[in-house]
XYZ file of N, CA and C in Angstrom:
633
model
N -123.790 -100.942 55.165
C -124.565 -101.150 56.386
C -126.024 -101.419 56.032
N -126.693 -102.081 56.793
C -128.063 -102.504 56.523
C -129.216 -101.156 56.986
N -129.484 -101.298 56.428
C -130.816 -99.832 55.985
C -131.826 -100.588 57.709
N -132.019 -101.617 58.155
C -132.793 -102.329 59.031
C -132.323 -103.666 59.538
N -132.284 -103.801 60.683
C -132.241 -105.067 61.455
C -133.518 -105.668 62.175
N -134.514 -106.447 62.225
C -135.317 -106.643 62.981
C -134.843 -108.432 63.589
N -134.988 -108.515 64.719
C -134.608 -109.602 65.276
C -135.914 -109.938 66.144
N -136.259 -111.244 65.957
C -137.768 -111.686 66.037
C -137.261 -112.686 67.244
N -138.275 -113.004 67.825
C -138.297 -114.525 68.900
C -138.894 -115.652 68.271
N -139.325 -115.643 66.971
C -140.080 -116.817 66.497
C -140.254 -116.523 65.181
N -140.765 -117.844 64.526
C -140.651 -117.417 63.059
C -142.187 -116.452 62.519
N -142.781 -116.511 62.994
C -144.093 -116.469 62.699
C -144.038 -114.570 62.918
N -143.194 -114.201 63.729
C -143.370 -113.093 64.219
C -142.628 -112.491 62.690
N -140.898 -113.549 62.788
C -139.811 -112.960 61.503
C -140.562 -112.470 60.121
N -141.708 -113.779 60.170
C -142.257 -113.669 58.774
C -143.077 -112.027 58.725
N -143.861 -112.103 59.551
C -145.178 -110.989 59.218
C -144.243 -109.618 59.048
N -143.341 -109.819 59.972
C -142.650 -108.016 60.199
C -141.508 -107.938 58.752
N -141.075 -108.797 58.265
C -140.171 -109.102 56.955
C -141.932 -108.836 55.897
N -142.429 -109.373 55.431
C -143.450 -109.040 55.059
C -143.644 -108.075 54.729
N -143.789 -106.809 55.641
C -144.282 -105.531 56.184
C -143.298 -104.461 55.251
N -142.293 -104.571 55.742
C -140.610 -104.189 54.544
C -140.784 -104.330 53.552
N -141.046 -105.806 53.056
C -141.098 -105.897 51.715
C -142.059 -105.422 51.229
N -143.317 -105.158 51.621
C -144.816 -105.129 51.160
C -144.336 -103.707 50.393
N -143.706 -102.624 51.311
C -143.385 -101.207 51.168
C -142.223 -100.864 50.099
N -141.279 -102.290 49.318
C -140.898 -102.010 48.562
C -139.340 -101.876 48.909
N -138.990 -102.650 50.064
C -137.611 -102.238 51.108
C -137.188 -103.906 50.463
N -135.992 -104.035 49.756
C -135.459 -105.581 49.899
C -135.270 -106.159 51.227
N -135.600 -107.399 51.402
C -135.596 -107.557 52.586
C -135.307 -109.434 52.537
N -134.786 -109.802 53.677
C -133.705 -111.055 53.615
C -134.209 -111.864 55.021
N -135.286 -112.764 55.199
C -135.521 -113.117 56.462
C -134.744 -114.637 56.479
N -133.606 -114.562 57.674
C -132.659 -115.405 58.392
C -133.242 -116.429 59.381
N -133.287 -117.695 59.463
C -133.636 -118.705 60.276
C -132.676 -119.211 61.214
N -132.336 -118.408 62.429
C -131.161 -118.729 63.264
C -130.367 -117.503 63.686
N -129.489 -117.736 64.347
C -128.555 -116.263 64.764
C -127.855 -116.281 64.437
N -126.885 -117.497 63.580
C -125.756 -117.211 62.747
C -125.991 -117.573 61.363
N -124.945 -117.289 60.337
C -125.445 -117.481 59.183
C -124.966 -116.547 58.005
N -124.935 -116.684 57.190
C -124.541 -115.562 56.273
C -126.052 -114.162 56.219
N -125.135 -113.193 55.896
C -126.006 -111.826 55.979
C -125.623 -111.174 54.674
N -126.777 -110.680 54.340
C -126.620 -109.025 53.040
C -125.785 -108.167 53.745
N -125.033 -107.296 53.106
C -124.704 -105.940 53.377
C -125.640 -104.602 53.303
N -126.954 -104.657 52.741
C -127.596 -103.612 52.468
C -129.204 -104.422 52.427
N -130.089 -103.252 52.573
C -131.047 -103.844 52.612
C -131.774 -104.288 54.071
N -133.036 -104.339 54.482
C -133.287 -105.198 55.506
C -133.203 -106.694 55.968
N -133.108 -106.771 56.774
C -132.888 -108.364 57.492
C -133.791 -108.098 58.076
N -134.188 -109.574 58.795
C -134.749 -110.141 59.365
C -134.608 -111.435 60.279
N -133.974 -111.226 61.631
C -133.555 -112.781 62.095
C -134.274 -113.356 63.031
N -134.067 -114.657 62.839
C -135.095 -115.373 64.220
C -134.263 -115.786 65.177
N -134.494 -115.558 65.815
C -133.668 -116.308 67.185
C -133.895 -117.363 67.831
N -135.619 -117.623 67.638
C -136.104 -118.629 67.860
C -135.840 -119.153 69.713
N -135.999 -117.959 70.527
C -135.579 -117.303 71.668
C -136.727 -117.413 72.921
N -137.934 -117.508 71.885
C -139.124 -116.785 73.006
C -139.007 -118.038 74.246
N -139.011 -119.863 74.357
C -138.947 -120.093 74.990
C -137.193 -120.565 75.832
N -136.263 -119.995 75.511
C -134.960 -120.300 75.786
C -135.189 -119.648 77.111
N -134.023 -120.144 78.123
C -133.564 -119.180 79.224
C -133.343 -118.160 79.201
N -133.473 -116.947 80.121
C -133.572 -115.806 79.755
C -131.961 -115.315 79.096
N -131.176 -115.994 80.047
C -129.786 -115.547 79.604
C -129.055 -115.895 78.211
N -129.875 -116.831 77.861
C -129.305 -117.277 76.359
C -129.783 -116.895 75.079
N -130.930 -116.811 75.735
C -132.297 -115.445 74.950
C -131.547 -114.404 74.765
N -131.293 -113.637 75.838
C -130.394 -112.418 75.795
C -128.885 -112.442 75.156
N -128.424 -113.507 75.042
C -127.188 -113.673 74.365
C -127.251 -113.401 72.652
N -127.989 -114.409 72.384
C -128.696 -114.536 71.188
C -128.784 -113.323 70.695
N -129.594 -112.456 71.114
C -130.210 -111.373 70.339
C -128.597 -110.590 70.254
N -128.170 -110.383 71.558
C -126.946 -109.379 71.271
C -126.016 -109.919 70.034
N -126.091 -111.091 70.099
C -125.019 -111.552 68.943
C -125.552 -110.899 68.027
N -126.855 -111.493 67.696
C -127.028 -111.074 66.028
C -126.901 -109.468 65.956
N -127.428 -108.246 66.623
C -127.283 -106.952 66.714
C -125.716 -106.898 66.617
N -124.896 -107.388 67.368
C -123.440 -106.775 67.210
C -122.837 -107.234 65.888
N -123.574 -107.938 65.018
C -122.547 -108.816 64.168
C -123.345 -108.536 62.935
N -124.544 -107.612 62.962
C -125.286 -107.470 61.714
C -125.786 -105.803 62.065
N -124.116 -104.654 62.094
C -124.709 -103.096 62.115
C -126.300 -103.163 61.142
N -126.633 -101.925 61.508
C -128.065 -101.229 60.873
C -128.177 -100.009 61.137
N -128.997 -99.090 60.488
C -129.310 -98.049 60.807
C -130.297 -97.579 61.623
N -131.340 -98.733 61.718
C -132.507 -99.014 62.634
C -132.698 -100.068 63.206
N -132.994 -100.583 64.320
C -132.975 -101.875 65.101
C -134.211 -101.891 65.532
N -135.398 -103.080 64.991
C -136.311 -102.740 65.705
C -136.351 -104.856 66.301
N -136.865 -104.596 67.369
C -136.801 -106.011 68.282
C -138.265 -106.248 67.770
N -138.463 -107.576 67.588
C -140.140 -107.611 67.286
C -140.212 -109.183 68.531
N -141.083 -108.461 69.168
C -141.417 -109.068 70.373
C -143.087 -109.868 70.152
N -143.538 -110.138 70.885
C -144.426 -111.331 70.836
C -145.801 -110.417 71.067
N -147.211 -110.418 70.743
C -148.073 -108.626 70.804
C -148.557 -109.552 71.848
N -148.764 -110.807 72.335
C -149.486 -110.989 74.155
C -148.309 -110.949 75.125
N -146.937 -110.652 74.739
C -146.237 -110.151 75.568
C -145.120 -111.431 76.273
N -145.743 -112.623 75.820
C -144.972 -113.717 76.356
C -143.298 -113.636 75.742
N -142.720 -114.845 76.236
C -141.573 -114.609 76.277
C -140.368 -114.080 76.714
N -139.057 -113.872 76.692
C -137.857 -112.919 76.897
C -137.605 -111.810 77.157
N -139.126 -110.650 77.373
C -139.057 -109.506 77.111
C -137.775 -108.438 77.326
N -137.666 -108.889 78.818
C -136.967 -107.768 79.272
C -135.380 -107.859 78.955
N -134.754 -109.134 78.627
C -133.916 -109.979 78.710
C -133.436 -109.307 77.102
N -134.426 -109.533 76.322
C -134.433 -109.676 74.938
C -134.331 -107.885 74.443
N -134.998 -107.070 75.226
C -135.088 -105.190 74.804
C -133.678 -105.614 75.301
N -133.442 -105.277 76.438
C -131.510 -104.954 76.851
C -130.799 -105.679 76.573
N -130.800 -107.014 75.661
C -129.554 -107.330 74.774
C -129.598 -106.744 73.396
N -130.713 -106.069 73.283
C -130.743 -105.264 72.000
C -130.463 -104.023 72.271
N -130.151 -103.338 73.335
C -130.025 -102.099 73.895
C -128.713 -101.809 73.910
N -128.005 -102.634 74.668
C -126.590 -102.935 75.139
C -125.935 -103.094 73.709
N -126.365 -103.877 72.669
C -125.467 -104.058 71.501
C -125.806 -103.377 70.679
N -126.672 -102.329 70.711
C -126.855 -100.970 69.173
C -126.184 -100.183 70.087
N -126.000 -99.578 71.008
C -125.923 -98.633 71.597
C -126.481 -97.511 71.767
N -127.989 -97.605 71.178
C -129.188 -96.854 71.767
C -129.626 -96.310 72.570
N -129.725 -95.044 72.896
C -130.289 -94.094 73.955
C -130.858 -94.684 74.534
N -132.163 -95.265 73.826
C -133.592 -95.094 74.580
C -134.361 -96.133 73.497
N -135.126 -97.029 74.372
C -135.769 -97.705 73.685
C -137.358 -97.726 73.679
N -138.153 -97.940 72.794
C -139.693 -97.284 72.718
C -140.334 -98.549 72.418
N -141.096 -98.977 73.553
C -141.689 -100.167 73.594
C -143.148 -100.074 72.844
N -143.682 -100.355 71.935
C -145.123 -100.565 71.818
C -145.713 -101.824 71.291
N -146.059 -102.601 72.085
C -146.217 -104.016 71.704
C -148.041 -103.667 70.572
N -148.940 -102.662 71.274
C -150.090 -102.620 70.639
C -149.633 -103.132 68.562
N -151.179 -103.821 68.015
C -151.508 -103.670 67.079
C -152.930 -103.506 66.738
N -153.335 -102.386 66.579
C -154.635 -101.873 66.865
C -155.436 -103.060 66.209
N -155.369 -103.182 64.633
C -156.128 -103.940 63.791
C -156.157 -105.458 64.268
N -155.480 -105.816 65.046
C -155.526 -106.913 65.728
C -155.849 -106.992 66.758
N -156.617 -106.362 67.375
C -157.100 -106.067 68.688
C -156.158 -106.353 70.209
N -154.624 -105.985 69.631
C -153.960 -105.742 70.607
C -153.677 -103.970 70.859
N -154.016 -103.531 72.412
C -154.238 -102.486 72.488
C -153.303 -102.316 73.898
N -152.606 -101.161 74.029
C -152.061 -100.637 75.448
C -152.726 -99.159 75.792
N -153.377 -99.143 76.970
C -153.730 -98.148 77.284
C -153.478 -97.758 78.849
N -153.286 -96.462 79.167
C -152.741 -95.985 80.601
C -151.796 -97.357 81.294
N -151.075 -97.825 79.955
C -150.043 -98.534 81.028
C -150.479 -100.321 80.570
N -151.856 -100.652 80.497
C -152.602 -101.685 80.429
C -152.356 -102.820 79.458
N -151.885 -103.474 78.571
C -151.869 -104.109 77.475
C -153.225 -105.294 77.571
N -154.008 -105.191 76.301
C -155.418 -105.937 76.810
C -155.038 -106.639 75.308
N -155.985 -107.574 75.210
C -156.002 -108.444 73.777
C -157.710 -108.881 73.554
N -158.379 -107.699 72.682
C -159.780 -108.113 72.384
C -160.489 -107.616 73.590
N -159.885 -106.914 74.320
C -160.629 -106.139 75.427
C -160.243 -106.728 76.972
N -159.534 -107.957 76.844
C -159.168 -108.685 78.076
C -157.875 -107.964 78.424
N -157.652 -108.076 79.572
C -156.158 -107.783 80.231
C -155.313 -109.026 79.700
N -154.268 -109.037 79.160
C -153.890 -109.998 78.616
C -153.143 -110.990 79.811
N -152.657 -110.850 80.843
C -152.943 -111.771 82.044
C -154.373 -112.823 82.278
N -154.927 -112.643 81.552
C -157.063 -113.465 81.623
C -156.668 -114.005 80.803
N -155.942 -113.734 79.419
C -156.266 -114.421 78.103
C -155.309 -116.062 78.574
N -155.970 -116.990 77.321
C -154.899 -118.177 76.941
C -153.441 -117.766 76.624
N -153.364 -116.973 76.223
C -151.901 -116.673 75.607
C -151.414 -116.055 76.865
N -151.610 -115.222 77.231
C -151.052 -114.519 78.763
C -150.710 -115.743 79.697
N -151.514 -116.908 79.804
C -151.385 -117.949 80.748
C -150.050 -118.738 80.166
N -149.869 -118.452 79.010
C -149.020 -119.400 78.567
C -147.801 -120.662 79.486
N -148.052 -121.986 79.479
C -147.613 -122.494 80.923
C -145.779 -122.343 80.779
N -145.237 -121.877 79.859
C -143.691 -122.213 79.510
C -143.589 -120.535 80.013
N -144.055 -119.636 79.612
C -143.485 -118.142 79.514
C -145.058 -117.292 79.857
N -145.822 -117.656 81.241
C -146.825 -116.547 81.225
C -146.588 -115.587 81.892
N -147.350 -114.658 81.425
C -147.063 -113.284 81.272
C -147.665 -112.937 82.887
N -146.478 -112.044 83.545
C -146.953 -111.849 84.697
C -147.449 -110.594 85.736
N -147.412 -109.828 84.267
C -148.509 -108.373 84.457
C -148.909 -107.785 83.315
N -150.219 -107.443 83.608
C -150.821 -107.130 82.105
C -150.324 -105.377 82.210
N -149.743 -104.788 83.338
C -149.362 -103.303 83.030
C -147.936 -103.226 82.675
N -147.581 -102.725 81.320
C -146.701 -103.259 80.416
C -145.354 -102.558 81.396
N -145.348 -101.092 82.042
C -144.365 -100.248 82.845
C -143.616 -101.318 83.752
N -144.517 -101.971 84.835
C -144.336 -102.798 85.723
C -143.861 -104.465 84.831
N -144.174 -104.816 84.055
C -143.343 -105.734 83.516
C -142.147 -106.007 82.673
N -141.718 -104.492 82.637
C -140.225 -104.167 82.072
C -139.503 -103.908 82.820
N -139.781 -103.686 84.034
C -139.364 -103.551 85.015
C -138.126 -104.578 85.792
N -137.309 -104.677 86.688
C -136.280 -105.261 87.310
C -134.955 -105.916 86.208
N -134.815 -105.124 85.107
C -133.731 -105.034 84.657
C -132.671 -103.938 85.028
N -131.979 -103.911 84.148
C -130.784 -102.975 84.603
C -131.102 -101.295 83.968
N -131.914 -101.462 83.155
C -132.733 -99.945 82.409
C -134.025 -99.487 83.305
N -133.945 -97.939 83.573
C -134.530 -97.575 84.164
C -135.723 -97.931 83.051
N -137.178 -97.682 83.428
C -138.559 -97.697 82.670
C -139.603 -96.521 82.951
N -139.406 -95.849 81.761
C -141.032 -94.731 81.987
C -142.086 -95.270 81.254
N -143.225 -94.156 81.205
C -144.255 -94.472 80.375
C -144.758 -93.528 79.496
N -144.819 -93.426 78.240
C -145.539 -92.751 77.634
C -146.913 -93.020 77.302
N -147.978 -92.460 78.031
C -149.276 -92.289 77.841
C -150.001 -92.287 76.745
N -151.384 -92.461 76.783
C -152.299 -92.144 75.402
C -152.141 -90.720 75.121
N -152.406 -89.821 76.229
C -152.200 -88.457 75.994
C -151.338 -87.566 75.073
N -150.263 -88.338 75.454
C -149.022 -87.899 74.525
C -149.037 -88.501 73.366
N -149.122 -89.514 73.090
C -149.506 -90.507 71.715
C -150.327 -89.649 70.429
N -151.611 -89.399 71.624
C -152.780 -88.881 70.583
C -152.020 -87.488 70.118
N -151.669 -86.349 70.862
C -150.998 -85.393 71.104
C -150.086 -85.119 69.851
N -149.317 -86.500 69.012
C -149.155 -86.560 67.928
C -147.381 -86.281 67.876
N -146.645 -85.917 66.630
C -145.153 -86.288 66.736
C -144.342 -85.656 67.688
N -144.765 -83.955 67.625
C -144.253 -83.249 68.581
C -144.255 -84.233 69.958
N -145.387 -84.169 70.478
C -145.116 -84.861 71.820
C -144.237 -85.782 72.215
N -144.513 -86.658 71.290
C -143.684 -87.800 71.636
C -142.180 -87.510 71.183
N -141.610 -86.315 70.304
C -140.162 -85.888 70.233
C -140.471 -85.614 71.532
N -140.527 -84.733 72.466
C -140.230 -83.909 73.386
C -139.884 -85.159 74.470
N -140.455 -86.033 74.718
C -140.514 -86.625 75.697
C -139.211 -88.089 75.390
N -138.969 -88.611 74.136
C -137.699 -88.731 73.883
C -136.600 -88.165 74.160
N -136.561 -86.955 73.943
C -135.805 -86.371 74.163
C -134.909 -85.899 74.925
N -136.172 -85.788 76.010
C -136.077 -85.552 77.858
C -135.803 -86.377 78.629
N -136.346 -87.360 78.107
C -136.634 -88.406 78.789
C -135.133 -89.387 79.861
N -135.330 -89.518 81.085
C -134.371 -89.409 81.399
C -134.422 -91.544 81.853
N -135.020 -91.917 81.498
C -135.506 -93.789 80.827
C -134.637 -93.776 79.765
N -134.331 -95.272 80.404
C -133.586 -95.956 78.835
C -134.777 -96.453 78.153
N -135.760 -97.070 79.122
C -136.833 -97.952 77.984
C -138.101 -97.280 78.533
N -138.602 -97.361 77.257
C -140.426 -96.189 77.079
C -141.404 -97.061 76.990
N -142.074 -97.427 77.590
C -143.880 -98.370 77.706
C -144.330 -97.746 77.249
N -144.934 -97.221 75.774
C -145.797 -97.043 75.241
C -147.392 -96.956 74.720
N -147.992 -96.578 75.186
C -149.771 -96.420 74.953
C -149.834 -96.525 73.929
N -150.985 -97.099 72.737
C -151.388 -97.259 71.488
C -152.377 -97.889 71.559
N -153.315 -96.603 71.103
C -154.888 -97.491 70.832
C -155.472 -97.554 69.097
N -154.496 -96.452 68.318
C -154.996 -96.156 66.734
C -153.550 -96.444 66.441
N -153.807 -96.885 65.134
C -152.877 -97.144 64.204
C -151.749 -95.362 63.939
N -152.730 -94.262 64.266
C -152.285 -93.308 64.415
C -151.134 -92.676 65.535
N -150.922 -93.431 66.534
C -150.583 -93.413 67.690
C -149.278 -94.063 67.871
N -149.072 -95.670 66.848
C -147.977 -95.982 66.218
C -147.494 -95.084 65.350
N -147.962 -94.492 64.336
C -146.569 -93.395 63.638
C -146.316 -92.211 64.049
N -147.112 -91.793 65.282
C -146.300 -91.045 66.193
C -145.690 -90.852 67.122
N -145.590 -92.464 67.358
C -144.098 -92.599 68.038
C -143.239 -92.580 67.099
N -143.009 -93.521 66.066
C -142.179 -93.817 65.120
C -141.642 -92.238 64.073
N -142.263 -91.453 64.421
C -141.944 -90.129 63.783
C -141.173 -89.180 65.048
N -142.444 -89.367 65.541
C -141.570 -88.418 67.290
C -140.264 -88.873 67.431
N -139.677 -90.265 67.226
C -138.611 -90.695 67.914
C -137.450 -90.239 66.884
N -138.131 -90.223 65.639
C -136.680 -89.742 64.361
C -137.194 -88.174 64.819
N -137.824 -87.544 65.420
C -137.689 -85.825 64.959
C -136.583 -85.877 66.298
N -136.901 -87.098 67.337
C -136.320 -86.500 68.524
C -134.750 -86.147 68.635
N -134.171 -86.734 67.258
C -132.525 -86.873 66.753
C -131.699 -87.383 68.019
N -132.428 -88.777 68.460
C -131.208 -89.472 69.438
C -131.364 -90.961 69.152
N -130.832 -92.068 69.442
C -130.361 -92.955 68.833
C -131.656 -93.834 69.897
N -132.077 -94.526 69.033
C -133.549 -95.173 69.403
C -133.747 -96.664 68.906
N -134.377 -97.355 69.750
C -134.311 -98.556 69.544
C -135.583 -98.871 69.506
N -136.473 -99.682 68.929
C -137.334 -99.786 68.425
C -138.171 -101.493 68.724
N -139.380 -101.550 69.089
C -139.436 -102.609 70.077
C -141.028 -102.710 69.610
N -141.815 -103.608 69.165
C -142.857 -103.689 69.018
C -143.457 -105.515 68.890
C-alpha cells in the first residue's frame, strides 16, 4: 500500500506538493493523468488536471484515482486562491477513502495565503477582490471558506484560530467530536498547519487531508 496519495487539480500544484515528500526524503512518483501505471509503495502524486472540468467529472476523476491507488494518507491538494472543483473534488475524495472527516486548510502562511475567523485573504485581500478569485472560468464565490464548502452532501464546521493556536490537543479534541464530515480550517503561522496535521493523527479517526 502506498505510504501517501496526493491528488492535485493541476500540474503546478502536483509538482510543488510531490516536491515537498521528496524534499523530506519520502520516494515519491508524480503521475500526469488519472490513469496510468502506479508504485505499490511510496508516495504518489496525481494530476487530474480537473480544476477547470465540470464539476461532475472533476468529481469522478478524483474518486477514480483514490479508489484505484489505496494509501495510508490521502491528502487532496486544492488550488491556495480557492478556484476550481472544491467542493465536488473534497467529497469525491471523501466518498472513496472512506474518511471520517475531512480538514480543510487551504492557508500557506509563507505565501501570503492566510484563513482567518472563517476568511481566506491572499496578501491581505479577501480573495474574492483578488485576480485569481475573479478567475472568469472558476471564480471563487466567497472569500469565507465555511460558506463555500457548503451545499454539498457533507455537513461543514469550522475550526477557528483559537483552536489552531491552542495547539495539537485542541485540534484532537475537536476531530474527534466533531460531529462535520468536512473542517474549514483557520491558519495564520506555519505553526497552526502542524497542529492540525498532528491533532488529526492524535485524534485516531480516519482523516482526510485537504490543503
Amino acid at each position: 500500500m502506498l505510504s501517501a496519495l496526493v491528488v492535485a487539480d493541476d500540474l503546478t500544484g502536483a509538482m510543488d506538493t510531490g516536491h515537498e515528500f521528496a524534499a523530506r526524503g519520502h520516494p515519491t512518483t508524480v503521475a500526469v493523468g488519472a490513469d496510468g501505471a502506479r508504485p505499490e509503495e511510496g508516495g504518489l502524486v496525481v494530476n487530474t488536471d480537473s480544476r477547470y472540468l465540470p464539476s461532475e467529472e472533476a468529481r469522478e476523476a478524483v474518486e477514480r484515482v483514490v479508489r484505484d491507488a489505496p494509501a495510508r494518507t490521502v491528502y487532496k491538494k486544492v488550488d491556495s486562491t480557492l478556484r476550481g472543483n472544491l467542493v465536488a473534488e473534497i467529497e469525491g475524495a471523501l466518498d472513496a477513502s472512506g474518511a471520517d472527516t475531512a480538514l480543510v486548510a487551504p492557508a500557506i502562511p509563507a505565501g501570503g495565503r492566510l484563513t482567518a475567523c472563517g476568511y481566506h485573504l491572499v496578501e491581505g485581500a479577501l480573495v474574492t477582490d483578488t485576480a485569481a478569485g475573479q478567475d472568469p472560468e472558476k471564480p471563487v464565490t466567497s472569500a469565507h471558506l465555511p460558506t463555500l464548502l457548503e451545499g454539498g452532501a457533507h455537513a461543514v464546521g469550522h475550526v477557528g484560530v483559537e483552536t489552531v493556536a491552542s495547539g495539537t490537543e485542541a485540534v484532537a479534541d475537536v476531530v474527534r467530536e466533531t460531529d462535520e464530515t468536512i473542517l474549514a480550517c483557520d491558519a495564520v503561522h506555519d505553526d497552526h498547519l502542524a497542529a492540525l496535521g498532528r491533532g488529526a493523527r492524535l485524534a485516531e479517526r480516519e482523516v482526510g487531508y485537504v490543503g
